[in-house]
Short mmCIF file of C-alpha atoms and ligand atoms in Angstrom, two decimals:
data_model
loop_
_atom_site.label_atom_id
_atom_site.label_comp_id
_atom_site.label_asym_id
_atom_site.label_seq_id
_atom_site.Cartn_x
_atom_site.Cartn_y
_atom_site.Cartn_z
CA MET A 1 66.27 125.59 124.94
CA ASN A 2 68.46 125.90 128.05
CA SER A 3 71.72 127.16 126.57
CA ARG A 4 71.81 130.36 124.52
CA LYS A 5 75.18 129.56 122.97
CA ILE A 6 75.79 128.65 119.35
CA ALA A 7 79.08 127.98 117.57
CA VAL A 8 80.26 128.31 113.98
CA LEU A 9 83.20 126.66 112.22
CA THR A 10 84.71 126.59 108.72
CA SER A 11 85.97 123.28 107.34
CA GLY A 12 87.49 121.84 104.15
CA GLY A 13 88.95 124.21 101.56
CA ASP A 14 88.58 127.91 102.29
CA ALA A 15 86.31 129.92 100.01
CA PRO A 16 85.83 133.68 99.57
CA GLY A 17 82.64 134.72 101.37
CA MET A 18 83.17 132.43 104.37
CA ASN A 19 84.00 135.52 106.44
CA ALA A 20 80.79 137.24 105.32
CA ALA A 21 78.93 134.11 106.49
CA ILE A 22 80.71 134.11 109.86
CA ARG A 23 79.85 137.78 110.32
CA ALA A 24 76.21 137.19 109.45
CA VAL A 25 76.00 134.24 111.88
CA TYR A 26 77.38 136.54 114.57
CA GLN A 27 75.07 139.48 113.79
CA CYS A 28 71.91 137.40 113.32
CA GLY A 29 72.75 135.17 116.30
CA GLN A 30 73.14 138.24 118.52
CA ALA A 31 69.89 139.66 117.22
CA MET A 32 68.12 136.41 118.15
CA GLY A 33 69.55 136.45 121.66
CA PHE A 34 72.36 133.91 121.19
CA GLU A 35 75.92 134.15 122.39
CA VAL A 36 77.94 133.26 119.28
CA LEU A 37 81.31 131.51 119.54
CA GLY A 38 83.73 130.54 116.79
CA VAL A 39 85.66 127.27 116.55
CA GLU A 40 89.13 127.60 115.04
CA ARG A 41 90.45 125.08 112.47
CA GLY A 42 87.24 123.18 111.76
CA PHE A 43 86.69 119.76 113.31
CA HIS A 44 90.37 119.61 114.28
CA GLY A 45 89.80 122.62 116.52
CA LEU A 46 86.54 121.20 117.82
CA ILE A 47 88.39 118.13 119.12
CA LYS A 48 90.81 120.47 120.89
CA GLY A 49 88.03 122.71 122.21
CA SER A 50 89.41 125.76 120.37
CA PHE A 51 86.45 128.04 120.99
CA VAL A 52 86.90 131.78 120.48
CA SER A 53 84.67 134.70 121.41
CA PHE A 54 83.66 137.29 118.86
CA SER A 55 83.16 141.00 119.41
CA PRO A 56 81.79 143.74 117.18
CA GLN A 57 85.42 144.83 116.67
CA THR A 58 86.55 141.40 115.44
CA MET A 59 83.61 141.27 113.05
CA ASP A 60 84.18 144.83 111.89
CA ASP A 61 86.70 144.29 109.17
CA ILE A 62 86.05 140.87 107.66
CA VAL A 63 83.09 141.03 105.27
CA HIS A 64 85.33 141.95 102.34
CA ARG A 65 88.16 139.55 103.06
CA GLY A 66 88.76 136.18 101.39
CA GLY A 67 89.83 133.08 103.34
CA THR A 68 88.38 132.48 106.80
CA VAL A 69 89.29 134.25 110.02
CA LEU A 70 88.39 131.03 111.86
CA LYS A 71 91.00 129.15 109.79
CA SER A 72 90.15 125.87 108.15
CA ALA A 73 91.63 122.41 108.49
CA ARG A 74 91.01 118.81 107.61
CA SER A 75 90.88 116.27 110.42
CA GLU A 76 91.26 112.51 109.97
CA GLU A 77 90.98 112.08 113.73
CA PHE A 78 87.44 113.50 113.71
CA LYS A 79 86.37 110.64 111.43
CA THR A 80 87.29 108.09 114.12
CA PRO A 81 84.87 107.18 116.97
CA ASP A 82 87.41 108.54 119.45
CA GLY A 83 87.74 111.87 117.60
CA LEU A 84 83.97 112.21 117.35
CA ASN A 85 83.63 111.52 121.09
CA LYS A 86 86.19 114.18 121.93
CA ALA A 87 84.43 116.75 119.73
CA TRP A 88 81.04 115.85 121.25
CA GLN A 89 82.51 116.18 124.74
CA LYS A 90 83.95 119.64 123.99
CA LEU A 91 80.60 120.85 122.67
CA LYS A 92 78.88 119.60 125.83
CA GLU A 93 81.50 121.16 128.12
CA ALA A 94 81.11 124.50 126.34
CA ASP A 95 77.32 124.18 126.63
CA ILE A 96 76.74 124.72 122.91
CA TYR A 97 73.11 124.53 121.84
CA GLY A 98 73.68 124.48 118.07
CA LEU A 99 76.60 124.22 115.64
CA ILE A 100 76.79 125.82 112.20
CA VAL A 101 79.24 124.15 109.81
CA ILE A 102 80.43 126.10 106.76
CA GLY A 103 82.16 123.86 104.20
CA GLY A 104 81.75 121.23 101.52
CA ASP A 105 80.11 117.81 101.43
CA GLY A 106 82.86 116.20 103.55
CA SER A 107 82.19 118.78 106.26
CA PHE A 108 78.49 117.98 106.07
CA ARG A 109 79.27 114.29 106.63
CA GLY A 110 81.08 115.43 109.75
CA ALA A 111 78.09 117.57 110.79
CA GLN A 112 75.83 114.57 110.24
CA THR A 113 77.85 112.38 112.62
CA LEU A 114 77.47 115.04 115.33
CA GLU A 115 73.76 115.36 114.61
CA GLU A 116 73.45 111.57 115.04
CA ARG A 117 74.98 112.10 118.51
CA GLY A 118 72.22 114.59 119.35
CA ILE A 119 73.99 117.87 118.50
CA LEU A 120 71.81 120.38 116.70
CA THR A 121 73.65 121.12 113.43
CA VAL A 122 73.05 123.20 110.30
CA GLY A 123 75.31 123.29 107.23
CA ILE A 124 76.14 126.23 104.95
CA PRO A 125 77.65 125.30 101.54
CA GLY A 126 81.02 127.00 101.12
CA THR A 127 83.32 125.73 98.36
CA ILE A 128 84.63 127.29 95.17
CA ASP A 129 83.94 124.04 93.25
CA ASN A 130 80.15 124.50 93.37
CA ASP A 131 79.88 120.72 93.64
CA ILE A 132 77.32 120.52 96.45
CA PRO A 133 73.94 119.03 95.49
CA CYS A 134 70.57 120.66 96.27
CA THR A 135 71.83 124.24 96.02
CA ASP A 136 72.32 126.18 92.80
CA PHE A 137 75.36 127.98 94.19
CA SER A 138 77.89 127.57 96.99
CA ILE A 139 79.68 130.45 98.68
CA GLY A 140 82.96 131.24 96.88
CA PHE A 141 82.09 129.98 93.41
CA ASP A 142 81.18 133.38 91.97
CA THR A 143 84.39 134.98 93.26
CA ALA A 144 86.55 132.13 91.97
CA VAL A 145 85.01 132.32 88.51
CA ASN A 146 85.51 136.09 88.44
CA THR A 147 89.16 135.56 89.41
CA ILE A 148 89.61 133.18 86.46
CA VAL A 149 87.93 135.58 84.05
CA ASN A 150 90.13 138.48 85.21
CA ALA A 151 93.25 136.32 84.81
CA VAL A 152 92.22 135.30 81.29
CA ASN A 153 91.54 138.95 80.40
CA GLN A 154 95.17 139.66 81.24
CA LEU A 155 96.48 136.61 79.44
CA ARG A 156 94.63 137.68 76.31
CA ASP A 157 96.83 140.78 76.04
CA THR A 158 99.93 138.61 75.71
CA ALA A 159 98.19 135.90 73.68
CA LEU A 160 97.06 138.55 71.21
CA SER A 161 100.42 140.32 71.05
CA HIS A 162 102.29 137.08 70.35
CA GLU A 163 99.51 135.31 68.40
CA ARG A 164 99.59 132.31 70.71
CA ILE A 165 97.29 129.65 71.98
CA TYR A 166 96.98 129.68 75.76
CA VAL A 167 95.84 126.60 77.66
CA VAL A 168 94.56 127.69 81.07
CA GLU A 169 94.12 125.06 83.78
CA VAL A 170 91.48 125.86 86.36
CA MET A 171 90.50 123.99 89.53
CA GLY A 172 87.99 121.16 89.42
CA ARG A 173 89.26 117.63 89.92
CA HIS A 174 85.83 116.06 89.74
CA SER A 175 83.59 118.98 88.94
CA GLY A 176 83.64 121.09 85.78
CA TRP A 177 81.49 123.96 87.09
CA MET A 178 84.36 126.43 87.35
CA ALA A 179 85.70 125.52 83.90
CA LEU A 180 82.27 125.64 82.29
CA TYR A 181 81.19 128.97 83.78
CA SER A 182 84.53 130.70 83.32
CA GLY A 183 84.97 129.26 79.82
CA ILE A 184 81.64 130.68 78.71
CA ALA A 185 82.25 134.00 80.48
CA CYS A 186 85.69 134.56 78.97
CA GLY A 187 84.76 133.45 75.47
CA ALA A 188 87.07 130.42 75.41
CA ASP A 189 87.62 128.68 72.08
CA ALA A 190 87.46 125.30 73.81
CA ILE A 191 86.42 124.07 77.26
CA LEU A 192 87.46 120.65 78.58
CA LEU A 193 85.48 119.25 81.50
CA PRO A 194 86.06 116.16 83.69
CA GLU A 195 82.44 115.10 83.13
CA LEU A 196 82.81 114.81 79.33
CA PRO A 197 85.25 112.83 77.16
CA ALA A 198 88.14 115.04 76.06
CA ASP A 199 88.20 115.04 72.25
CA LEU A 200 91.51 116.76 71.54
CA SER A 201 91.20 116.20 67.76
CA LEU A 202 87.97 118.21 67.83
CA VAL A 203 89.69 120.94 69.84
CA CYS A 204 92.46 121.07 67.20
CA ASP A 205 89.88 121.24 64.38
CA ARG A 206 88.25 124.20 66.09
CA LEU A 207 91.56 125.96 66.59
CA ARG A 208 92.50 125.31 62.92
CA GLN A 209 89.20 126.91 61.91
CA SER A 210 89.99 129.91 64.11
CA ILE A 211 93.42 130.27 62.51
CA LEU A 212 91.85 130.03 59.01
CA MET A 213 89.44 132.77 60.01
CA LYS A 214 92.46 134.92 60.88
CA LYS A 215 91.86 134.80 64.63
CA THR A 216 95.20 135.76 66.09
CA HIS A 217 95.01 134.04 69.45
CA SER A 218 93.02 131.39 71.28
CA ILE A 219 92.12 130.41 74.83
CA VAL A 220 91.50 126.82 75.90
CA ILE A 221 90.12 126.25 79.40
CA VAL A 222 90.94 122.88 80.96
CA ALA A 223 89.64 121.63 84.31
CA GLU A 224 92.44 120.01 86.32
CA GLY A 225 90.50 116.72 86.47
CA VAL A 226 90.62 116.23 82.70
CA GLY A 227 92.94 113.29 81.94
CA GLY A 228 96.47 113.93 83.12
CA ASP A 229 97.87 112.52 86.32
CA PRO A 230 95.67 113.60 89.24
CA GLN A 231 98.74 113.63 91.51
CA ALA A 232 100.69 115.78 89.08
CA ARG A 233 99.12 119.17 89.44
CA ASN A 234 101.41 122.03 88.42
CA THR A 235 103.81 119.65 86.71
CA GLU A 236 104.50 118.60 83.14
CA GLN A 237 102.18 115.61 83.64
CA SER A 238 99.14 117.73 84.51
CA SER A 239 96.10 118.00 82.24
CA ALA A 240 96.99 121.40 80.84
CA PHE A 241 100.50 120.38 79.73
CA GLN A 242 99.21 117.22 78.08
CA VAL A 243 96.56 119.20 76.20
CA ALA A 244 99.05 121.92 75.24
CA ASN A 245 101.63 119.38 74.00
CA PHE A 246 99.03 117.70 71.83
CA ILE A 247 97.76 120.97 70.37
CA GLY A 248 101.26 122.36 69.89
CA LYS A 249 102.36 119.31 67.89
CA GLU A 250 99.17 119.02 65.84
CA LEU A 251 99.03 122.69 64.88
CA ASN A 252 102.73 123.40 64.96
CA ASN A 253 101.90 126.38 67.11
CA GLU A 254 103.62 127.86 70.12
CA THR A 255 101.18 126.86 72.83
CA ARG A 256 101.59 128.17 76.36
CA VAL A 257 100.22 126.85 79.63
CA THR A 258 99.02 128.83 82.62
CA ILE A 259 97.97 126.96 85.75
CA LEU A 260 96.00 129.32 87.96
CA GLY A 261 96.24 127.07 91.05
CA HIS A 262 95.51 128.53 94.47
CA LEU A 263 95.10 132.03 93.07
CA GLN A 264 91.53 130.90 92.44
CA ARG A 265 90.80 130.37 96.14
CA GLY A 266 91.65 133.81 97.46
CA GLY A 267 90.63 137.37 96.89
CA ASN A 268 87.90 139.70 98.06
CA PRO A 269 84.49 138.08 97.72
CA THR A 270 82.21 139.45 95.03
CA VAL A 271 78.94 141.15 95.90
CA ALA A 272 77.09 137.98 94.83
CA ASP A 273 79.08 135.86 97.29
CA ARG A 274 78.69 138.35 100.15
CA ILE A 275 74.93 138.50 99.64
CA LEU A 276 74.62 134.71 99.29
CA ALA A 277 76.74 134.18 102.42
CA SER A 278 74.65 136.66 104.42
CA GLN A 279 71.34 135.19 103.28
CA LEU A 280 72.36 131.59 103.96
CA ALA A 281 73.90 132.40 107.33
CA SER A 282 70.84 134.30 108.47
CA ARG A 283 68.59 131.36 107.57
CA ALA A 284 70.98 128.93 109.28
CA VAL A 285 70.67 130.86 112.56
CA GLU A 286 66.88 130.96 112.18
CA LEU A 287 66.81 127.18 111.78
CA ILE A 288 68.81 126.74 114.98
CA TYR A 289 66.45 129.18 116.71
CA GLU A 290 63.51 127.07 115.51
CA GLY A 291 65.23 123.95 116.90
CA GLN A 292 65.65 122.40 113.45
CA SER A 293 68.67 120.15 112.98
CA GLY A 294 70.52 118.15 110.33
CA ARG A 295 69.67 120.61 107.59
CA MET A 296 71.68 122.44 104.92
CA VAL A 297 70.68 125.88 103.73
CA GLY A 298 70.94 126.62 100.03
CA VAL A 299 69.55 128.62 97.18
CA GLN A 300 67.27 127.24 94.47
CA LYS A 301 65.92 129.45 91.68
CA GLY A 302 66.81 132.55 93.69
CA GLN A 303 64.99 131.41 96.84
CA VAL A 304 66.68 130.45 100.10
CA VAL A 305 65.74 126.87 100.98
CA ASP A 306 66.75 124.26 103.53
CA ILE A 307 67.14 120.55 102.86
CA PRO A 308 67.98 117.57 105.11
CA ILE A 309 71.74 116.97 105.02
CA SER A 310 70.97 113.25 104.63
CA GLU A 311 69.19 114.12 101.37
CA VAL A 312 72.07 116.33 100.15
CA LEU A 313 74.57 113.53 100.76
CA LYS A 314 72.54 111.02 98.73
CA HIS A 315 73.02 113.03 95.55
CA LYS A 316 75.91 113.92 93.30
CA ARG A 317 76.04 117.40 91.85
CA THR A 318 76.05 117.21 88.08
CA LEU A 319 76.62 119.96 85.55
CA ASP A 320 73.57 121.86 84.35
CA GLU A 321 72.75 120.52 80.86
CA ARG A 322 71.62 124.01 79.77
CA PHE A 323 75.12 125.38 80.27
CA ILE A 324 76.71 122.44 78.47
CA ARG A 325 74.34 123.13 75.57
CA LEU A 326 75.26 126.82 75.71
CA GLY A 327 78.94 125.92 75.56
CA GLU A 328 78.21 123.76 72.52
CA LEU A 329 76.25 126.53 70.81
CA LEU A 330 79.14 128.90 71.43
CA GLY A 331 81.47 126.39 69.76
CA ALA A 332 83.57 125.73 72.86
CA ILE A 333 82.42 122.20 73.80
P1 LIG B 401 86.07 120.91 99.95
O1 LIG B 401 84.95 120.67 98.96
O2 LIG B 401 86.57 122.30 99.91
O3 LIG B 401 87.16 119.86 99.88
P2 LIG B 401 84.93 119.45 102.15
O4 LIG B 401 84.12 119.88 103.31
O5 LIG B 401 84.30 118.46 101.22
O6 LIG B 401 85.40 120.77 101.42
P3 LIG B 401 86.73 117.43 103.20
O7 LIG B 401 88.21 117.44 103.36
O8 LIG B 401 86.12 116.34 102.39
O9 LIG B 401 86.34 118.88 102.67
O10 LIG B 401 86.06 117.34 104.66
C1 LIG B 401 86.42 118.26 105.67
C2 LIG B 401 86.48 117.55 107.00
O11 LIG B 401 85.19 117.00 107.31
C3 LIG B 401 87.41 116.36 107.05
O12 LIG B 401 88.75 116.71 107.29
C4 LIG B 401 86.85 115.56 108.21
O13 LIG B 401 87.28 116.09 109.44
C5 LIG B 401 85.35 115.81 108.06
N1 LIG B 401 84.76 114.67 107.35
C6 LIG B 401 84.82 114.39 106.02
N2 LIG B 401 84.20 113.23 105.72
C7 LIG B 401 83.73 112.74 106.90
C8 LIG B 401 83.01 111.56 107.28
N3 LIG B 401 82.63 110.64 106.40
N4 LIG B 401 82.70 111.42 108.60
C9 LIG B 401 83.06 112.33 109.51
N5 LIG B 401 83.75 113.46 109.22
C10 LIG B 401 84.09 113.67 107.94
#
């Protein structure tokens, strides 16, 4: 190893806990004798050579903050041979020995293209969707689910006072993890997931039963990828409005919609996300130190593991059958 410099970037959607991961890369990198640089705005910034230095002061006040101090961006240019060349050139000019990429599967595809050009790369899964294969959890998921549960707790006060049905739309265009976990955790009466057919007649039967049993209010959790127009988020054509209209007509009930939207992305990371971020980042730096490349760190059954990124990208993350079964047993699926 000639150079002692490593760099870290955040890419794709921001997720709470990314800052804790950046901090841990810095601290662990320093401890292992590396100079640690940041790259602003993901691969877009890499193409521009937007390297920034860290100091203990800049790392002092970030562990508890959501978002990413390095900023995140998406870059179409990076996907082109010319963009990749520029990024490669900037890494060479800055004499970077290894690059740590925090993001989702798209970001790992980007990392893989750099690794194919001989850059030592390691990926850290950071996305609230929890849709990355080969790891049980991604950084940000726990915080996002807690945010949903807190929001539903507040909605329940109004739902109860006015004896209403609330349809709550949560993020998840292709992945129902957030809807499934939050639906179970907040005791939803029905959970609709993109992975399963949406049987709205069954949902109405359940809600009728609840009304017969003198339940005064109900919560239905809908992932944004369920039916609806995928381009029509936050509008009357979105999944939640379609579900609410159907239920409202069938049950002749005043049904309200709440779309949580980007609220779910922000907020102070939970303890679970801070610990996960710190563990994964520390292992990522170790891998670079060991000269290992093209790997993603993750957690499986409570243990930190590392897997070839090529392997991760071959798979599709599916929902855990045990939680679907649990949702069924609880009468919500
Ligand atoms: P999220 O799950 O939050 O959307 P993500 O990492 O999957 O995160 P993407 O927008 O898919 O987000 O990817 C982030 C960036 O990674 C892209 O803007 C692009 O620069 C790079 N990238 C994505 N796919 C590829 C690819 N096939 N080849 C090279 N780079 C890619």
